Coordinates of C-alpha atoms in Angstrom, one line a residue:
M528 CA 0.0 0.0 0.0
K529 CA 2.9 2.4 0.8
Q530 CA 4.4 1.8 -2.6
I531 CA 1.0 2.7 -4.4
H532 CA 0.7 5.8 -2.3
R533 CA 4.3 6.8 -3.1
R534 CA 3.7 6.2 -6.9
L535 CA 0.6 8.3 -6.8
Q536 CA 2.4 11.1 -5.0
Q537 CA 5.3 11.0 -7.6
S538 CA 2.7 11.1 -10.4
R539 CA 1.1 14.2 -8.9
E540 CA 4.5 15.9 -8.5
W541 CA 5.4 15.0 -12.1
F542 CA 2.1 16.5 -13.5
A543 CA 2.5 19.6 -11.3
G544 CA 6.1 20.1 -12.6
L545 CA 4.9 19.8 -16.2
R546 CA 2.1 22.2 -15.6
A547 CA 4.4 24.8 -14.0
L548 CA 6.9 24.4 -16.9
R549 CA 4.2 24.8 -19.5
K550 CA 2.7 27.9 -17.7
A551 CA 6.1 29.6 -17.3
G552 CA 7.0 28.9 -21.0
K553 CA 3.9 30.7 -22.3
T554 CA 5.1 34.0 -21.0
S555 CA 8.9 33.8 -21.0
T556 CA 11.9 31.9 -22.1
T557 CA 12.5 28.8 -20.0
T558 CA 15.3 26.3 -19.9
L559 CA 14.5 22.7 -19.0
W560 CA 17.6 20.9 -17.6
I561 CA 17.4 17.1 -18.1
G562 CA 20.0 14.9 -16.5
D563 CA 21.7 13.4 -13.5
S564 CA 22.3 15.1 -10.2
H565 CA 24.5 17.7 -11.9
A566 CA 21.5 19.2 -13.6
R567 CA 20.3 20.1 -10.0
F568 CA 23.7 21.0 -8.6
N569 CA 24.6 23.3 -11.5
L570 CA 21.5 25.4 -10.6
G571 CA 22.2 25.4 -6.9
Q572 CA 19.3 23.0 -6.0
G573 CA 21.3 20.4 -4.1
T574 CA 19.1 17.4 -3.3
N575 CA 15.4 17.4 -4.1
N576 CA 13.1 14.5 -4.4
G577 CA 10.8 15.8 -7.1
R578 CA 11.2 14.5 -10.7
I579 CA 10.4 18.0 -12.3
T580 CA 11.1 21.0 -10.1
A581 CA 11.5 24.7 -10.6
A582 CA 15.0 26.0 -9.7
S583 CA 13.9 29.5 -10.6
P584 CA 11.1 31.1 -12.6
S585 CA 12.9 30.4 -15.9
N586 CA 14.9 27.2 -15.0
F587 CA 13.3 23.8 -14.4
V588 CA 15.1 20.5 -13.6
W589 CA 13.9 17.1 -14.8
S590 CA 15.9 14.7 -12.7
I591 CA 16.3 11.3 -14.3
G592 CA 18.6 9.9 -11.6
P593 CA 22.1 8.5 -12.0
R594 CA 21.9 7.7 -15.8
L595 CA 24.7 7.3 -18.2
A596 CA 24.8 9.2 -21.4
F597 CA 25.8 5.8 -22.9
S598 CA 22.6 4.2 -21.6
I599 CA 20.5 7.0 -23.1
A600 CA 22.3 6.4 -26.4
K601 CA 21.7 2.7 -26.3
N602 CA 18.2 2.4 -24.6
G603 CA 16.6 5.8 -25.1
W604 CA 15.0 8.1 -22.5
P605 CA 13.0 6.9 -19.5
P606 CA 9.3 6.4 -20.2
D607 CA 8.2 9.4 -18.2
V608 CA 10.6 11.7 -20.1
V609 CA 9.2 10.4 -23.5
L610 CA 5.6 10.8 -22.3
G611 CA 6.1 14.2 -20.6
S612 CA 7.9 15.6 -23.7
K613 CA 4.8 14.8 -25.7
L614 CA 2.7 16.7 -23.2
L615 CA 4.7 19.9 -23.4
T616 CA 3.2 22.4 -25.8
R617 CA 5.0 24.8 -28.1
C618 CA 5.2 28.2 -26.7
E619 CA 5.6 31.7 -28.1
A620 CA 8.9 32.5 -26.4
P621 CA 12.1 30.6 -27.4
Q622 CA 12.5 27.5 -25.2
L623 CA 15.7 25.5 -24.5
T624 CA 16.4 22.0 -23.2
A625 CA 19.8 21.5 -21.7
F626 CA 21.1 17.9 -21.4
V627 CA 23.4 17.3 -18.5
L628 CA 24.8 13.8 -18.6
G629 CA 28.2 12.1 -19.0
E630 CA 29.8 12.7 -15.7
I631 CA 29.3 9.1 -14.5
D632 CA 30.5 7.8 -17.9
V633 CA 33.8 9.7 -17.5
R634 CA 34.2 8.9 -13.8
M635 CA 33.4 5.2 -14.0
F636 CA 33.6 3.7 -17.4
L637 CA 35.5 5.8 -19.9
S638 CA 38.4 6.3 -17.5
R639 CA 38.7 2.5 -17.3
Q640 CA 38.7 2.3 -21.1
I641 CA 41.4 5.0 -21.2
F642 CA 43.5 2.9 -18.8
E643 CA 42.9 -0.2 -20.8
N644 CA 43.4 1.6 -24.1
T645 CA 40.0 0.4 -25.4
I646 CA 38.1 3.8 -25.6
D647 CA 34.9 3.5 -27.6
L648 CA 32.9 6.6 -28.3
A649 CA 30.7 5.2 -31.1
W650 CA 27.7 5.9 -28.9
I651 CA 28.1 9.7 -29.0
P652 CA 26.2 10.3 -32.3
S653 CA 23.2 8.3 -31.0
Y654 CA 23.3 10.2 -27.7
L655 CA 23.3 13.6 -29.4
E656 CA 20.6 12.4 -31.9
R657 CA 18.3 11.4 -28.9
C658 CA 18.9 14.8 -27.2
I659 CA 18.1 16.7 -30.4
D660 CA 15.0 14.6 -31.2
L661 CA 13.7 14.9 -27.6
S662 CA 14.1 18.7 -27.7
R663 CA 12.3 18.9 -31.0
D664 CA 9.5 16.8 -29.7
Q665 CA 9.2 19.5 -26.9
G666 CA 9.3 22.3 -29.4
R667 CA 12.6 23.5 -27.9
S668 CA 16.2 24.0 -28.9
A669 CA 18.8 21.6 -27.6
V670 CA 21.8 22.6 -25.5
I671 CA 24.3 19.9 -24.9
V672 CA 26.2 20.4 -21.7
V673 CA 29.5 18.5 -21.7
P674 CA 30.3 16.5 -18.5
I675 CA 31.9 18.5 -15.7
P676 CA 35.6 18.1 -15.3
P677 CA 36.7 15.3 -12.9
S678 CA 37.9 16.1 -9.4
A679 CA 41.1 14.9 -7.8
R680 CA 39.6 15.2 -4.4
T681 CA 38.0 11.9 -3.5
D682 CA 36.6 13.3 -0.2
E683 CA 34.2 15.6 -2.1
H684 CA 31.7 12.8 -2.6
L685 CA 31.2 9.1 -1.8
L686 CA 30.6 8.1 -5.4
P687 CA 33.0 5.5 -6.8
E688 CA 35.7 6.4 -9.2
V689 CA 37.7 4.2 -11.5
G690 CA 41.3 4.9 -12.6
S691 CA 43.6 7.7 -11.8
I692 CA 42.8 11.4 -12.0
Q693 CA 44.9 11.5 -15.2
D694 CA 42.7 8.7 -16.7
R695 CA 39.6 10.6 -15.8
I696 CA 40.9 13.9 -17.2
E697 CA 41.8 12.2 -20.4
A698 CA 38.4 10.5 -20.6
H699 CA 36.8 14.0 -20.1
R700 CA 38.9 15.5 -22.9
V701 CA 38.1 12.8 -25.4
V702 CA 34.4 12.9 -24.7
R703 CA 34.3 16.7 -24.8
E704 CA 36.1 16.7 -28.2
A705 CA 34.0 13.9 -29.6
I706 CA 30.8 15.8 -28.7
A707 CA 32.1 19.0 -30.3
R708 CA 33.1 17.1 -33.5
Q709 CA 29.7 15.5 -33.7
V710 CA 27.8 18.7 -33.1
A711 CA 29.9 20.4 -35.8
L712 CA 29.0 17.6 -38.2
V713 CA 25.3 17.7 -37.4
F714 CA 25.0 21.4 -37.6
N715 CA 27.7 22.0 -40.2
S716 CA 29.4 24.6 -38.0
S717 CA 32.5 24.9 -35.8
L718 CA 32.2 24.5 -32.0
T719 CA 34.6 25.4 -29.3
V720 CA 34.3 23.6 -26.0

């Protein structure tokens, strides 16, 4: 019974977040930040249990949990993101969707591939395509946020890390450059990151 009650509460919060986003977007430019915890932290939200929350009148966060950019490329967006995107309406003001993923990829998996000299970034075009398609479904423009640089201070968080700080820095560099190259190909323009 508790689980049913929790799911109903989550559904109410999700719909309330979508309604607030739609309402704000009708009168001003809004940015929807979709991603892992860094989507929240970058906007000063810290921890928050809501799936879609307002960080400010023009910034909303859609927290999808500790997801990999790789898993989005391979498996697509979570069902609530797909459904919710279809419920968003086109607004008069320009609207943006910022995608904040990739930090876990760098910290955990790509740093191992760097160490083992098996780096595989073939998933990046699919990840970017999924981001662009989702933002178009929402009637918004896509903003791709590259993963945050890795930290050498392991006491900052309790999250696991793989490889040395040099491996993680190198993984961050190759991901950032691969994203920039793919964006340049898709939009036929140069990009500096």
